[in-house]
XYZ file of C-alpha atoms in Angstrom:
227
model
C -1.524 2.790 21.289
C -4.037 2.452 18.477
C -2.814 0.842 15.262
C -2.403 3.306 12.402
C -4.254 2.877 9.133
C -2.183 2.704 5.954
C -3.280 6.189 4.886
C -2.223 7.603 8.272
C 1.222 6.053 7.819
C 1.461 7.488 4.309
C 0.435 10.932 5.551
C 3.252 10.821 8.111
C 5.623 11.418 5.189
C 8.456 9.245 6.493
C 11.709 9.494 4.550
C 13.427 6.242 3.647
C 10.844 3.996 5.322
C 8.213 1.784 3.728
C 5.209 0.081 5.310
C 5.364 -3.600 4.301
C 3.031 -6.206 5.806
C 2.679 -5.328 9.510
C 5.700 -3.071 10.043
C 7.881 -0.192 8.895
C 11.082 -1.194 7.096
C 14.230 0.682 6.110
C 17.603 -0.201 4.622
C 20.641 2.037 5.080
C 23.774 1.557 3.004
C 27.107 1.356 4.853
C 30.730 1.064 3.752
C 31.860 -1.377 6.416
C 30.852 -3.219 9.576
C 32.309 -0.552 11.848
C 30.071 2.098 10.312
C 27.070 -0.188 10.717
C 27.917 -0.908 14.364
C 28.324 2.769 15.235
C 25.008 3.593 13.594
C 23.163 0.824 15.421
C 24.756 1.833 18.736
C 23.473 5.380 18.208
C 19.911 4.057 18.022
C 20.028 2.881 21.627
C 19.406 6.222 23.309
C 16.241 7.254 21.419
C 14.969 3.689 21.664
C 15.520 3.678 25.419
C 13.740 7.030 25.705
C 10.642 5.614 24.002
C 10.925 2.171 25.543
C 10.861 0.808 22.013
C 13.607 -0.451 19.692
C 13.887 -1.578 16.075
C 14.758 -5.074 14.964
C 18.177 -4.898 13.333
C 19.953 -7.005 10.720
C 23.471 -6.165 9.538
C 24.877 -7.540 6.291
C 27.610 -6.656 3.851
C 26.961 -3.080 2.824
C 23.663 -2.551 4.631
C 21.726 -2.231 7.880
C 18.104 -3.366 7.784
C 15.647 -2.023 10.357
C 12.098 -2.986 11.223
C 9.711 -1.122 13.495
C 6.463 -2.640 14.739
C 4.505 -2.455 17.985
C 3.523 -5.819 19.511
C 0.751 -4.199 21.549
C -1.132 -2.098 18.999
C -4.890 -1.847 19.538
C -7.224 -2.902 16.742
C -10.902 -2.067 17.236
C -13.557 -4.244 15.620
C -16.685 -2.372 16.608
C -16.840 -2.509 20.399
C -14.237 -5.298 20.564
C -10.569 -4.509 21.077
C -7.753 -6.797 19.915
C -4.056 -6.507 20.772
C -2.175 -6.915 17.483
C 1.270 -6.509 15.982
C 1.124 -3.367 13.845
C 2.463 0.137 13.323
C 1.592 2.778 15.944
C 2.519 6.421 16.433
C 5.438 5.234 18.565
C 6.941 3.532 15.511
C 6.447 6.619 13.368
C 8.116 8.841 15.974
C 11.114 6.525 16.302
C 11.404 6.164 12.515
C 11.691 9.955 12.210
C 14.431 10.039 14.844
C 16.315 7.188 13.173
C 16.177 9.079 9.877
C 17.827 12.037 11.605
C 20.520 9.832 13.127
C 21.220 8.204 9.758
C 21.699 11.656 8.223
C 24.093 12.585 11.033
C 26.124 9.474 10.186
C 26.073 10.307 6.472
C 24.096 7.204 5.538
C 21.845 6.821 2.505
C 18.520 4.989 2.606
C 17.627 2.460 -0.098
C 13.858 2.015 0.319
C 13.308 0.306 -3.034
C 15.361 -2.681 -1.863
C 13.308 -3.549 1.232
C 11.014 -6.558 1.032
C 9.126 -9.015 3.227
C 8.157 -12.587 2.375
C 5.150 -14.297 3.955
C 3.473 -17.635 3.275
C -0.196 -18.011 2.457
C -2.239 -21.199 2.777
C -5.819 -21.375 1.501
C -8.061 -23.494 3.706
C -11.609 -23.785 4.992
C -10.367 -25.091 8.365
C -7.700 -22.729 9.674
C -8.591 -23.317 13.335
C -8.155 -27.065 12.811
C -4.884 -27.085 10.913
C -3.173 -24.044 12.484
C -1.872 -25.971 15.549
C -0.048 -28.376 13.225
C 1.707 -25.520 11.452
C 2.477 -23.718 14.713
C 4.200 -26.874 15.938
C 5.960 -27.550 12.640
C 7.222 -24.011 11.974
C 7.918 -22.810 15.509
C 7.518 -25.686 17.953
C 5.454 -23.217 19.949
C 1.637 -23.335 20.233
C 1.609 -19.684 21.346
C 2.729 -18.652 17.856
C -0.816 -19.335 16.631
C -2.674 -16.027 16.679
C 0.319 -14.103 18.056
C -0.149 -10.445 17.207
C -3.248 -11.208 15.144
C -6.973 -11.740 15.779
C -6.846 -14.642 13.300
C -5.131 -18.055 13.356
C -2.045 -16.642 11.636
C 1.274 -18.194 12.684
C 3.924 -15.638 13.658
C 7.442 -16.002 14.976
C 8.126 -13.455 17.724
C 11.823 -13.402 16.749
C 11.139 -12.814 13.046
C 13.367 -15.647 11.858
C 10.549 -17.667 10.258
C 8.170 -16.096 7.693
C 4.625 -15.504 8.877
C 2.019 -18.009 7.705
C -1.499 -16.697 7.200
C -4.613 -18.534 6.103
C -6.792 -17.504 3.183
C -10.377 -18.604 2.644
C -11.052 -21.654 0.501
C -14.117 -23.717 -0.312
C -13.982 -27.029 1.551
C -15.309 -28.726 -1.586
C -12.482 -27.458 -3.776
C -10.688 -30.213 -5.628
C -6.909 -30.690 -5.702
C -5.085 -27.451 -6.447
C -2.234 -25.330 -5.207
C -3.044 -24.086 -1.722
C 0.317 -22.628 -0.696
C 1.607 -19.442 -2.227
C 4.276 -16.848 -1.475
C 3.484 -13.231 -0.648
C 6.293 -10.835 -1.578
C 5.884 -7.365 -0.096
C 7.882 -4.662 -1.863
C 8.065 -0.887 -1.830
C 5.609 0.812 -4.229
C 8.398 2.109 -6.451
C 9.819 -1.421 -6.839
C 6.615 -3.298 -7.701
C 6.519 -2.625 -11.454
C 10.133 -3.680 -11.912
C 9.672 -6.812 -9.797
C 6.633 -7.879 -11.828
C 8.385 -7.137 -15.107
C 11.402 -9.195 -14.055
C 9.203 -12.178 -13.184
C 7.412 -11.935 -16.534
C 10.720 -11.616 -18.386
C 11.878 -14.794 -16.653
C 8.889 -16.684 -18.040
C 6.176 -15.910 -15.516
C 2.634 -14.827 -16.358
C 0.403 -12.253 -14.689
C -2.777 -14.211 -13.978
C -4.663 -11.649 -11.899
C -3.992 -7.922 -11.617
C -7.514 -6.920 -10.594
C -6.154 -5.909 -7.188
C -3.182 -3.980 -8.570
C -1.204 -2.114 -7.491
C -1.867 -3.640 -4.078
C -1.898 -7.271 -5.245
C -0.635 -8.829 -8.477
C -0.742 -12.620 -8.866
C 2.001 -14.206 -10.978
C 2.268 -17.839 -12.073
C 5.368 -19.740 -13.106
C 5.479 -22.151 -16.038
C 4.100 -24.961 -13.853
C 1.162 -22.875 -12.643
C 2.522 -22.191 -9.151
C 1.486 -18.724 -8.019
C 3.029 -15.951 -5.996
C 1.692 -12.510 -5.134
C 3.530 -9.183 -5.361
C 2.061 -7.031 -2.597
C 2.273 -3.296 -2.016
C 0.874 -2.532 1.445
């Protein structure tokens, strides 16, 4: 299926789900592990029907779900790329999961979902990417997985994605690594305010609300992302 643009995902009007980075994310609050297990078990049938299932993480008091298609089609002019992104299949399953959660009496907590990715600015991503694929995953196939770029992605989702930003090869010594923190739109203002209250400084909000760059007291930067 074709990948969906961010505005198409927004127009779908999903309840309890937020598009962060490449996928759809939801958190449902549960009272105990048994409730969580019964809810997750109930997701099997609709997932089997679509041939598509969410990634699931169960913790104390919550069930986290992620939906993303590994075979979405991205068109760059006449060129097609197979990428990891949200498709209509994810939207359809998200709607069904919302119904199942309601049947189980569960409450969604969309403001608490977040995704962390790593960014590395470089002028030579094709050269250095194999080193990071080996270091992070031990798997050369993780380079460019689900992406038309050199981005490093773990198919199991255990290791944060590493993407490469553009940098001038003549740049002098400076911070090249930074953390990308994806949060729900309603949580961004509070997250930024908390970082500032802790001593951080907003150094670039020209891309807000999508991107807000924050520095700590040593000048290390992180980015709060809403996308």
